[in-house]
Coordinates of C-alpha atoms in Angstrom, one line a residue:
X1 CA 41.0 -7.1 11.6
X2 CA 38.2 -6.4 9.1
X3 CA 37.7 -2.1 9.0
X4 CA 34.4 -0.8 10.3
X5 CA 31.6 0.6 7.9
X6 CA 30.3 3.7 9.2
X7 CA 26.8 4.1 9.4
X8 CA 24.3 7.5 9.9
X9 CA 21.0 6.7 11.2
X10 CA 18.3 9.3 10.1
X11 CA 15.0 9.7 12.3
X12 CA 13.0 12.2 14.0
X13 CA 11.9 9.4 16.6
X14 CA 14.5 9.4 19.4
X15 CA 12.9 6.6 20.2
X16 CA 13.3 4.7 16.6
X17 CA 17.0 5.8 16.3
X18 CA 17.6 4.0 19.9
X19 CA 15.8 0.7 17.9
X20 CA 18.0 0.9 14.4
X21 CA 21.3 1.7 16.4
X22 CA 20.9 -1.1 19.2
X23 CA 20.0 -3.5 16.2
X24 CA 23.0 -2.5 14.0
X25 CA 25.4 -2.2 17.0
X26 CA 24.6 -6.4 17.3
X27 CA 27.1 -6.8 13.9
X28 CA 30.9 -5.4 14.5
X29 CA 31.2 -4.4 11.2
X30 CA 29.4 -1.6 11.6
X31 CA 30.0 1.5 14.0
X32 CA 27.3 4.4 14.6
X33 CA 29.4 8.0 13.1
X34 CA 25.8 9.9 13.6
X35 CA 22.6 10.3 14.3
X36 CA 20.0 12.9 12.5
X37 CA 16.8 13.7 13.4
X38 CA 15.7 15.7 10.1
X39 CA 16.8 16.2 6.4
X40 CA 19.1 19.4 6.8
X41 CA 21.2 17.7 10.3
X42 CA 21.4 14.5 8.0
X43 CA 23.2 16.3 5.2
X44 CA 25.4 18.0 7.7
X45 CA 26.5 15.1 9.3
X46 CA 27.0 13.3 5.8
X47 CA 29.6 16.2 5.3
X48 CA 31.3 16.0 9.0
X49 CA 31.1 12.1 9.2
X50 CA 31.3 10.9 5.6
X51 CA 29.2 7.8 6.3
X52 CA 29.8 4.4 4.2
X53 CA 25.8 3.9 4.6
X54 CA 22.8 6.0 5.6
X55 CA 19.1 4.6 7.1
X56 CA 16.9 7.3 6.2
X57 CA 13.0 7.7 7.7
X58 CA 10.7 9.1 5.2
X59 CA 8.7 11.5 6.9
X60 CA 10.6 14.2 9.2
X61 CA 9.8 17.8 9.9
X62 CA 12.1 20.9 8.3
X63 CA 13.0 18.7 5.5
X64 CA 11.8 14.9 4.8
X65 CA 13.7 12.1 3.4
X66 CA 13.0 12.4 -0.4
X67 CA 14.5 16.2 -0.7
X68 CA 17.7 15.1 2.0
X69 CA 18.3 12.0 -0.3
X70 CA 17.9 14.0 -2.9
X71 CA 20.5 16.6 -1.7
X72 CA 22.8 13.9 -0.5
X73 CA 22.8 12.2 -3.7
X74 CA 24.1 15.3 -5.7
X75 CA 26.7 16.5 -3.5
X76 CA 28.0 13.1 -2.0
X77 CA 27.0 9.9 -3.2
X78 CA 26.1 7.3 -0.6
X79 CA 23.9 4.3 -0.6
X80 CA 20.9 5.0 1.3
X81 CA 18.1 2.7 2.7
X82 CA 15.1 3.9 3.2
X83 CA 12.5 3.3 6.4
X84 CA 9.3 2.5 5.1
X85 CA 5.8 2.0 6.3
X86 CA 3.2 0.1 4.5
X87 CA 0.4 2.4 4.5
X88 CA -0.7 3.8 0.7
X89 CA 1.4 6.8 1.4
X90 CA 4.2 5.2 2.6
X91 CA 4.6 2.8 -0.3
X92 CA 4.0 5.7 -3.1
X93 CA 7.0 7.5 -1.4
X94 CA 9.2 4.7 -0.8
X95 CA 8.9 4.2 -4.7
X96 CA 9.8 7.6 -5.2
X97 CA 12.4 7.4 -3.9
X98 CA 14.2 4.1 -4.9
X99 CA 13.5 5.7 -8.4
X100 CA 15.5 8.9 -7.4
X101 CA 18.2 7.1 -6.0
X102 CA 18.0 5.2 -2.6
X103 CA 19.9 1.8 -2.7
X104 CA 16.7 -0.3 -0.8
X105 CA 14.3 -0.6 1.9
X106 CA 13.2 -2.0 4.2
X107 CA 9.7 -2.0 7.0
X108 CA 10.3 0.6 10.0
X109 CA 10.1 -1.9 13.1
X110 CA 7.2 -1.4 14.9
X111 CA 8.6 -1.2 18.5
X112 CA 11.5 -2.9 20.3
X113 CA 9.1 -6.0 21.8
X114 CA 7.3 -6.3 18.5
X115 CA 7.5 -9.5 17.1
X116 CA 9.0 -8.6 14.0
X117 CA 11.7 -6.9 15.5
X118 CA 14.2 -9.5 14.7
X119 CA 13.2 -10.2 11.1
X120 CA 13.5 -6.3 10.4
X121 CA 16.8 -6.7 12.2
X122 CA 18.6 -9.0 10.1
X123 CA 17.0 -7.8 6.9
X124 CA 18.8 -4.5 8.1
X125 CA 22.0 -5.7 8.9
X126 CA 22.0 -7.7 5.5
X127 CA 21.0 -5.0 3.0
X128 CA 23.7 -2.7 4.9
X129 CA 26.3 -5.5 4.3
X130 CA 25.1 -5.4 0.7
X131 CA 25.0 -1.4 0.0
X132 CA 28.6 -1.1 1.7
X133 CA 29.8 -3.8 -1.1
X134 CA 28.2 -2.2 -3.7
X135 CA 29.6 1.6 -2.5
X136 CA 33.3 0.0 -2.7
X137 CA 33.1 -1.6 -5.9
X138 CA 30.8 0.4 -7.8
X139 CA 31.5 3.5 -10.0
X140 CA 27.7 5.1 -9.3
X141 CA 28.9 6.3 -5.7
X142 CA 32.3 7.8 -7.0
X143 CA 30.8 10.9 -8.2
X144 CA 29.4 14.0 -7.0
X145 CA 28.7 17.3 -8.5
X146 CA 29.2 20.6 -6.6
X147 CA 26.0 21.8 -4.7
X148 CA 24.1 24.5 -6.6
X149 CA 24.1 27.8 -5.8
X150 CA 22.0 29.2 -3.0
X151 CA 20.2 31.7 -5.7
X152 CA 19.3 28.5 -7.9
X153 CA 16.1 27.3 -8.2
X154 CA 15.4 24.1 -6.7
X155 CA 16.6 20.9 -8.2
X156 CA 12.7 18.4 -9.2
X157 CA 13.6 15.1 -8.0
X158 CA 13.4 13.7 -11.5
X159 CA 15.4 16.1 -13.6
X160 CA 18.4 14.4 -15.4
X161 CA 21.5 14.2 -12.9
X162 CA 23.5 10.9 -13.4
X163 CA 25.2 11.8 -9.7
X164 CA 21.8 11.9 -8.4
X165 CA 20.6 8.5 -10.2
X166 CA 17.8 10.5 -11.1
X167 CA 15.5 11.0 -14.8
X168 CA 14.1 12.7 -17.8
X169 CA 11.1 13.1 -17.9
X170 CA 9.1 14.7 -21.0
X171 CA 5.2 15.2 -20.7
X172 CA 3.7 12.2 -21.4
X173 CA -0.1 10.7 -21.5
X174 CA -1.9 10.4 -17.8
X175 CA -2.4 7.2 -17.0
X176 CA -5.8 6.0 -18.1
X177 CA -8.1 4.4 -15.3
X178 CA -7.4 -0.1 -15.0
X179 CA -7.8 -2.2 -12.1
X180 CA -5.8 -2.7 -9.0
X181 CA -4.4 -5.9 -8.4
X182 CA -5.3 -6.8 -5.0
X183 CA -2.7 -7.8 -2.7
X184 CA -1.4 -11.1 -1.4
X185 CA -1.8 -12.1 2.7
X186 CA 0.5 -14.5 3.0
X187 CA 4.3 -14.5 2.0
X188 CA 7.3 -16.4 2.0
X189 CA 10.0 -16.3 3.8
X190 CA 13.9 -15.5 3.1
X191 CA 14.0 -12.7 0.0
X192 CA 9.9 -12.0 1.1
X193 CA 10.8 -12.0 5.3
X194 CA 9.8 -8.3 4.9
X195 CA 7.0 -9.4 2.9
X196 CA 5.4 -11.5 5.0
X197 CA 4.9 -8.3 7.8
X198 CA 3.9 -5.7 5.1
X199 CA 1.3 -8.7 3.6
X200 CA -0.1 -8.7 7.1
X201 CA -1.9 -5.7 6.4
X202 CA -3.2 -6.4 3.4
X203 CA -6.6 -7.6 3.4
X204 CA -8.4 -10.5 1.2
X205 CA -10.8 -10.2 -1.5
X206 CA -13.2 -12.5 -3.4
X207 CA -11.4 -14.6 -6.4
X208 CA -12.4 -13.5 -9.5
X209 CA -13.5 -15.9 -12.6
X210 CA -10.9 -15.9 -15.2
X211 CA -11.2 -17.7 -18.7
X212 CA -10.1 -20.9 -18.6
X213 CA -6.6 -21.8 -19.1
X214 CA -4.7 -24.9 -20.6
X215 CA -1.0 -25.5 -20.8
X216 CA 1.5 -24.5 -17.6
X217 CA 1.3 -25.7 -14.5
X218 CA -2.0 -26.1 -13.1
X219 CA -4.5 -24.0 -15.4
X220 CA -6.1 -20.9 -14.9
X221 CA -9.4 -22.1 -14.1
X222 CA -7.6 -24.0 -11.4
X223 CA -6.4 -21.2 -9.6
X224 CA -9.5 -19.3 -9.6
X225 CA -10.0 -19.7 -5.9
X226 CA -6.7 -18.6 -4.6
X227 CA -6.3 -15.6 -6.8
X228 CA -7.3 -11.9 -6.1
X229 CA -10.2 -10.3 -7.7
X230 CA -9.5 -6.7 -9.9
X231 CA -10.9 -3.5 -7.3
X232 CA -11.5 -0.4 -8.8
X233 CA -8.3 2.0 -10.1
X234 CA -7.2 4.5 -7.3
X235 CA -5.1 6.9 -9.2
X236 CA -2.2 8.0 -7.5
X237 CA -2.1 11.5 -6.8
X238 CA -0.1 13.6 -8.7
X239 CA 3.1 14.3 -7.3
X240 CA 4.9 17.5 -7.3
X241 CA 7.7 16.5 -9.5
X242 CA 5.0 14.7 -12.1
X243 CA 4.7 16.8 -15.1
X244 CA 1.2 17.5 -16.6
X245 CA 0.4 14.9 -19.1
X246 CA -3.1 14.5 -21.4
X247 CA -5.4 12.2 -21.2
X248 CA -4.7 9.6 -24.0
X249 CA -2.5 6.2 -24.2
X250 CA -2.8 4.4 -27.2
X251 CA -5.5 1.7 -27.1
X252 CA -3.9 -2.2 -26.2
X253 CA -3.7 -4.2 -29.0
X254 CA -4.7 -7.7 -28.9
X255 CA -2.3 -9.2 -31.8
X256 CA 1.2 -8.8 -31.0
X257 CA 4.2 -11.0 -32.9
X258 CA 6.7 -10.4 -30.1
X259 CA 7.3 -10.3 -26.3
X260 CA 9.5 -8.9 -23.5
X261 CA 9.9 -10.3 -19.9
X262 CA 12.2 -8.2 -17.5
X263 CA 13.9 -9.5 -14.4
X264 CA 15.1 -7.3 -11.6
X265 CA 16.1 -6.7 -8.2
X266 CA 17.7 -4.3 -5.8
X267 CA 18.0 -1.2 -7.7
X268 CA 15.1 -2.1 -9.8
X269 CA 12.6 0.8 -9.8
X270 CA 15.2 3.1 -10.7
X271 CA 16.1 0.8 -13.6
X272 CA 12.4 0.4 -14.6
X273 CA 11.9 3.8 -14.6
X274 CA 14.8 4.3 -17.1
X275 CA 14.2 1.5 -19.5
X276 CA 9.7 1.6 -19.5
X277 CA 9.6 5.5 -19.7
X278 CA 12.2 5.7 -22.7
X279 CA 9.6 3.3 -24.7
X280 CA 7.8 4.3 -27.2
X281 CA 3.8 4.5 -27.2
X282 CA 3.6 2.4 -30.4
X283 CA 6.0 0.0 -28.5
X284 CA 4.1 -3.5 -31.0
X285 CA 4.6 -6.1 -27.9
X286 CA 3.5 -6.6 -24.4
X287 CA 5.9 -6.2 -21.4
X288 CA 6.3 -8.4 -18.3
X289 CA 8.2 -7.7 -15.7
X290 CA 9.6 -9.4 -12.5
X291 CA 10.9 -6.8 -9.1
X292 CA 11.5 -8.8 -6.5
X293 CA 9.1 -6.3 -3.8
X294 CA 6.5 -7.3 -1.3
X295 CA 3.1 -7.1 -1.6
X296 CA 1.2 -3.2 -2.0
X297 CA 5.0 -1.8 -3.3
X298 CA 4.3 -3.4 -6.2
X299 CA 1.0 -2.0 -7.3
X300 CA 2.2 1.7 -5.9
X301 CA 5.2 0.8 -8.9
X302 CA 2.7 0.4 -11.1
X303 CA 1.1 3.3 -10.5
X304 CA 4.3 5.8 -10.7
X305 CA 5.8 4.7 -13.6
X306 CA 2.5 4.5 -15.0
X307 CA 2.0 8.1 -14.5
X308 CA 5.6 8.8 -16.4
X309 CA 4.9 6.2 -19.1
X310 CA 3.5 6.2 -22.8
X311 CA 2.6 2.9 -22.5
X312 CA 0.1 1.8 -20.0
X313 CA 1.3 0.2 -17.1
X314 CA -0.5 -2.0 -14.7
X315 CA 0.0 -4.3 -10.9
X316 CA -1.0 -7.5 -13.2
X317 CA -4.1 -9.7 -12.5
X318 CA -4.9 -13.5 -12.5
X319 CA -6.6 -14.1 -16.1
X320 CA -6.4 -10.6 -17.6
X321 CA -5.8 -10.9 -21.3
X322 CA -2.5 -9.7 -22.0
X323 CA -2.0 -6.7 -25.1
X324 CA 0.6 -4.8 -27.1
X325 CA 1.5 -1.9 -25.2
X326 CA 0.7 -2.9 -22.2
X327 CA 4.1 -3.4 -19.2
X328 CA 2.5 -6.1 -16.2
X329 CA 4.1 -6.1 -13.3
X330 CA 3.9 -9.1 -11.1
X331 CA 2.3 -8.3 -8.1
X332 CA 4.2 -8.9 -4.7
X333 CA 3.9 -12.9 -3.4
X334 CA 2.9 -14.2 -6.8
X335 CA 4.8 -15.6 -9.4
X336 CA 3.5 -14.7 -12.6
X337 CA 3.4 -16.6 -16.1
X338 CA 2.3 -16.3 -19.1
X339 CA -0.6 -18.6 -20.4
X340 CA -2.8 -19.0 -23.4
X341 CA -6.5 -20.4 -24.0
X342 CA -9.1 -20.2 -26.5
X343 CA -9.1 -16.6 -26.4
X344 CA -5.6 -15.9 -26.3
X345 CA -2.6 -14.8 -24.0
X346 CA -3.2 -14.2 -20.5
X347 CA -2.0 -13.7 -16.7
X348 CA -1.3 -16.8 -14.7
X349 CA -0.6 -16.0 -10.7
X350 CA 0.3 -18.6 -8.6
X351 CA 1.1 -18.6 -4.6
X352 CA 3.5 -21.7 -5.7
X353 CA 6.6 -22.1 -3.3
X354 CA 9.1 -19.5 -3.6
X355 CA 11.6 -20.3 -6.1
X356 CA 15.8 -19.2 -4.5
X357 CA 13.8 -17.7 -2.2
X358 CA 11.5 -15.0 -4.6
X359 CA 8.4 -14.9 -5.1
X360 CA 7.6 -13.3 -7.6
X361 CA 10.4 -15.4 -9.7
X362 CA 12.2 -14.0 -13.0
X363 CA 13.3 -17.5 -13.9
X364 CA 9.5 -18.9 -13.4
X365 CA 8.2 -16.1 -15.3
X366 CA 11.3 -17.0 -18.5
X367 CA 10.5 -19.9 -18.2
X368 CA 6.9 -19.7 -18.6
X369 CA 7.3 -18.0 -22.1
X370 CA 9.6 -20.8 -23.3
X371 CA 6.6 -22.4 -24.3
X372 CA 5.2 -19.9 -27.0
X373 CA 7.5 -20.3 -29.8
X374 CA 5.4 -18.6 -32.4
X375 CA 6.4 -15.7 -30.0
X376 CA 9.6 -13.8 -31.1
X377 CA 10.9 -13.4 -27.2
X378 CA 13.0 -11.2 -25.7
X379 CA 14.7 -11.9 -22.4
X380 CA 16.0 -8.7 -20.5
X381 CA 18.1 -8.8 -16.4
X382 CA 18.7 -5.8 -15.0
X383 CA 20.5 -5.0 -11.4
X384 CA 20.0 -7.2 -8.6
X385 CA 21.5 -9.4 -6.4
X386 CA 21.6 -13.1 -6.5
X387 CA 21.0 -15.1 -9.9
X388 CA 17.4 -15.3 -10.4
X389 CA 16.7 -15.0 -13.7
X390 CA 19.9 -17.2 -15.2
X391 CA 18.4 -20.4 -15.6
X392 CA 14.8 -19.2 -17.3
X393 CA 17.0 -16.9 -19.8
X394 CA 18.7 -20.7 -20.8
X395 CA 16.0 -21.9 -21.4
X396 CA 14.2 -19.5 -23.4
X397 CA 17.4 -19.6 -25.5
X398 CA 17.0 -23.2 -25.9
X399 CA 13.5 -22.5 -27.2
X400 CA 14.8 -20.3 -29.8
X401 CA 14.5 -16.7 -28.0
X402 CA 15.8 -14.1 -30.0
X403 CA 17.4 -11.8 -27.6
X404 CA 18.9 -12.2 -24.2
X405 CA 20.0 -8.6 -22.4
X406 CA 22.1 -8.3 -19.6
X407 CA 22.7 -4.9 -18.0
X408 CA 26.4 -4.0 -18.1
X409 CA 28.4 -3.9 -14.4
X410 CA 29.0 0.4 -14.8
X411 CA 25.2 1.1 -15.0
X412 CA 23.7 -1.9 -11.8
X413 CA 23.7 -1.3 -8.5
X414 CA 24.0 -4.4 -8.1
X415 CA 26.3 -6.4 -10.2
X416 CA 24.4 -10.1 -9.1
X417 CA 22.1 -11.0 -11.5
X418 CA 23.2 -9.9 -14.9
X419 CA 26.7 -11.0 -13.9
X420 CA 25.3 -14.4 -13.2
X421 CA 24.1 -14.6 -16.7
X422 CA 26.8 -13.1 -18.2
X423 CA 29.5 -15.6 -16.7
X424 CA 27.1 -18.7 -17.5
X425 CA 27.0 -17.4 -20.8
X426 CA 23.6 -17.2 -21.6
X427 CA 23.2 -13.7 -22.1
X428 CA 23.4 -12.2 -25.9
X429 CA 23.9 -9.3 -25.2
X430 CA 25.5 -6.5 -22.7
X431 CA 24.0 -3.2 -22.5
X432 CA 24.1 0.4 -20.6
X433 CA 20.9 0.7 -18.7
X434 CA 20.3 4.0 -20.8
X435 CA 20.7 2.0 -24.0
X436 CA 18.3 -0.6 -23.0
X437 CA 14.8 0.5 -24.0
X438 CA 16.7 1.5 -27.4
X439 CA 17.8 -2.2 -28.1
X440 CA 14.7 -3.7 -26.7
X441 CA 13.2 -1.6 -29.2
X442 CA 15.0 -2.1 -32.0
X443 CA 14.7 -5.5 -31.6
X444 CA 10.9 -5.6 -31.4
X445 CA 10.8 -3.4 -35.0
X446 CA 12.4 -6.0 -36.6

């Protein structure tokens, strides 16, 4: 008989914990140790129950869920999936904290009749399957650090703590003001189930004109109608654990010799954070980057590692030109490519069908930059589960890429999608996630 996975759920809503425990009660592999209804009972029942997996709401009185993951995180490791809304404020904080160590995500349900009840269901009982994996076989939950001492000042959320998955973060540039991406209203389903309730809310705007395109797919020009129009920036407030910064990024340089494209997955914002705030503001190439997220999480990604990053980075747009110095992010329920017309290299979206069930795509976006071989390109997958990503790395090797990164299993929470590349044998290249921005570097200087 397979053992039970113990599992603390974390709410203030008596009324939500009833929801998450009757939902994970329907799989046996999982038995209820707890319940919390704030930060400081939740780290006393991690210490009495020593859960396998934690659900944790965001916003609680006494203390919330950033500062008990936080907590939890130093003194005993524990994969921890976060309840989210979809509201602005919701999706700022739910970056937060997947970048100070939470394992995933997913939509708080909206009531026990809702329809989405189910969907939120099974995404639930699949993600906890997943984090309990990931807890037995991976080395990131093994350690913990003794709590500090009462007297100590408190811990920011992004100091440097390897226990506490957490970063360094030196005072760099504010972000300048850009345009928001707006965001997509329909989704897929599978990977993008959760997608397809958070899109709900977003709302549609008028299709901007982009320069025409020629090359992949269906052009630019093409896709005007379907594609969202840039709104103006809303800066994300400063948080309390964002350091001051001035003013000035270095201005986005049109001629570039190389490229990097990023894929990623669960565990991705953390990873992000690591590899896009260690580069350089000279950094000579543009950036593009794949995280499988829904639609609105996306841009509020942007936006915080934008306000820790030398470089600027930005929720990419249909038809924007694309600069050195610059990271893009595809936004949530579009793949993203690169393209190229009179003018020069720019943003292709497309609502295309979901490719292994993502959408965004890391392997549409490799693949994508197969075409520019006057391009020295360099292919980087980070953590995630599944294998997106393998099959557009191949091919930009066939097309002469010049490097091919794979995270190495000590530094992923998820050991999916660079060990898929790894085993095929595509990837170059096996690097620590905190030597990753080094060698992309490196590489780029050449």
């Amino acid at each position: 008989m397979t053992a039970t996975s113990r599992v603390l759920v974390v709410d203030d809503s008596a009324f939500m914990r009833k929801i998450l425990c009757d939902l994970i009660a329907l799989d046996p592999q999982f038995e209820i140790v707890g319940t919390a209804n704030n930060g400081r009972e939740a780290i006393e029942a991690v210490r009495v129950h020593q859960p396998d997996v934690i659900t944790m709401d965001l916003e609680m009185p006494e203390m919330n869920g950033l500062e008990a993951l936080e907590r939890i995180m130093r003194i005993h490791p524990t994969p921890i999936i976060m309840l989210s809304s979809i509201s602005d404020d919701g999706t700022r904080e739910t970056i937060r904290a997947l970048q100070n160590g939470a394992f995933d995500f997913i939509r708080k349900p909206s009531g026990p009749n809702s329809p989405d009840i189910q969907m939120v269901g099974e995404q639930l009982i699949e993600k906890l399957r997943i984090a309990v994996l990931t807890k037995r076989h991976s080395s990131l939950y093994q350690q913990a650090s003794a709590p500090a001492p009462a007297s100590a000042p408190k811990k920011s959320a992004i100091s440097k703590q390897k226990e506490t998955f957490t970063f360094d973060t030196a005072a760099l540039p504010k972000p300048a003001s850009r345009l928001d991406a707006a965001k997509a209203s329909k989704e897929m389903p599978d990977q993008a189930a959760m997608n397809e309730t958070a899109a709900a809310s977003s709302k549609h705007v008028e299709p901007s004109k982009p320069a025409a395109a020629t090359g992949l797919g269906r052009s630019v020009a093409k896709q005007e109608k379907e594609m969202p129009k840039p709104a103006p920036s809303q800066t994300l407030q400063s948080d309390s654990d964002v350091p001051a910064k001035n003013t000035s990024k270095p201005a986005p340089n049109r001629n570039f010799r190389h490229l990097v494209a990023i894929g990623t997955s669960t565990g991705g914002p953390r990873a992000l954070h690591e590899v896009i705030t260690a580069l350089p503001g000279d950094f000579p190439a543009p950036v593009l980057v794949v995280q499988h997220m829904p639609p609105k999480f996306t841009h509020s990604l942007a936006q915080r590692l934008d306000s820790f990053s030398a470089l600027h980075v930005t929720e990419a747009v249909h038809g924007e030109r694309v600069f050195a110095g610059v990271v893009y992010i595809a936004p949530g329920g579009y793949h993203m490519e690169l393209a190229k017309d009179r003018e020069g290299y720019c943003i292709k979206l497309s609502d295309e069908a979901p490719r292994g069930g993502h959408r965004p795509s890391v392997d549409t976006m490799f693949e994508s930059c197969a075409a520019f071989t006057e391009l020295r390109r360099h292919s980087v997958i980070m953590t995630g589960m599944g294998s997106d990503g393998m099959k557009g790395m191949k091919v930009l090797n066939d097309s002469g890429a010049e490097s091919a990164i794979a995270e190495a299993e000590e530094s992923c929470v998820v050991y999916g999608m660079p060990r898929s590349a790894i085993e095929a044998g595509f990837a170059k290249s096996v690097v620590n996630l905190r030597q990753i921005a080094a060698a992309i570097t490196q590489a780029v200087r050449k």
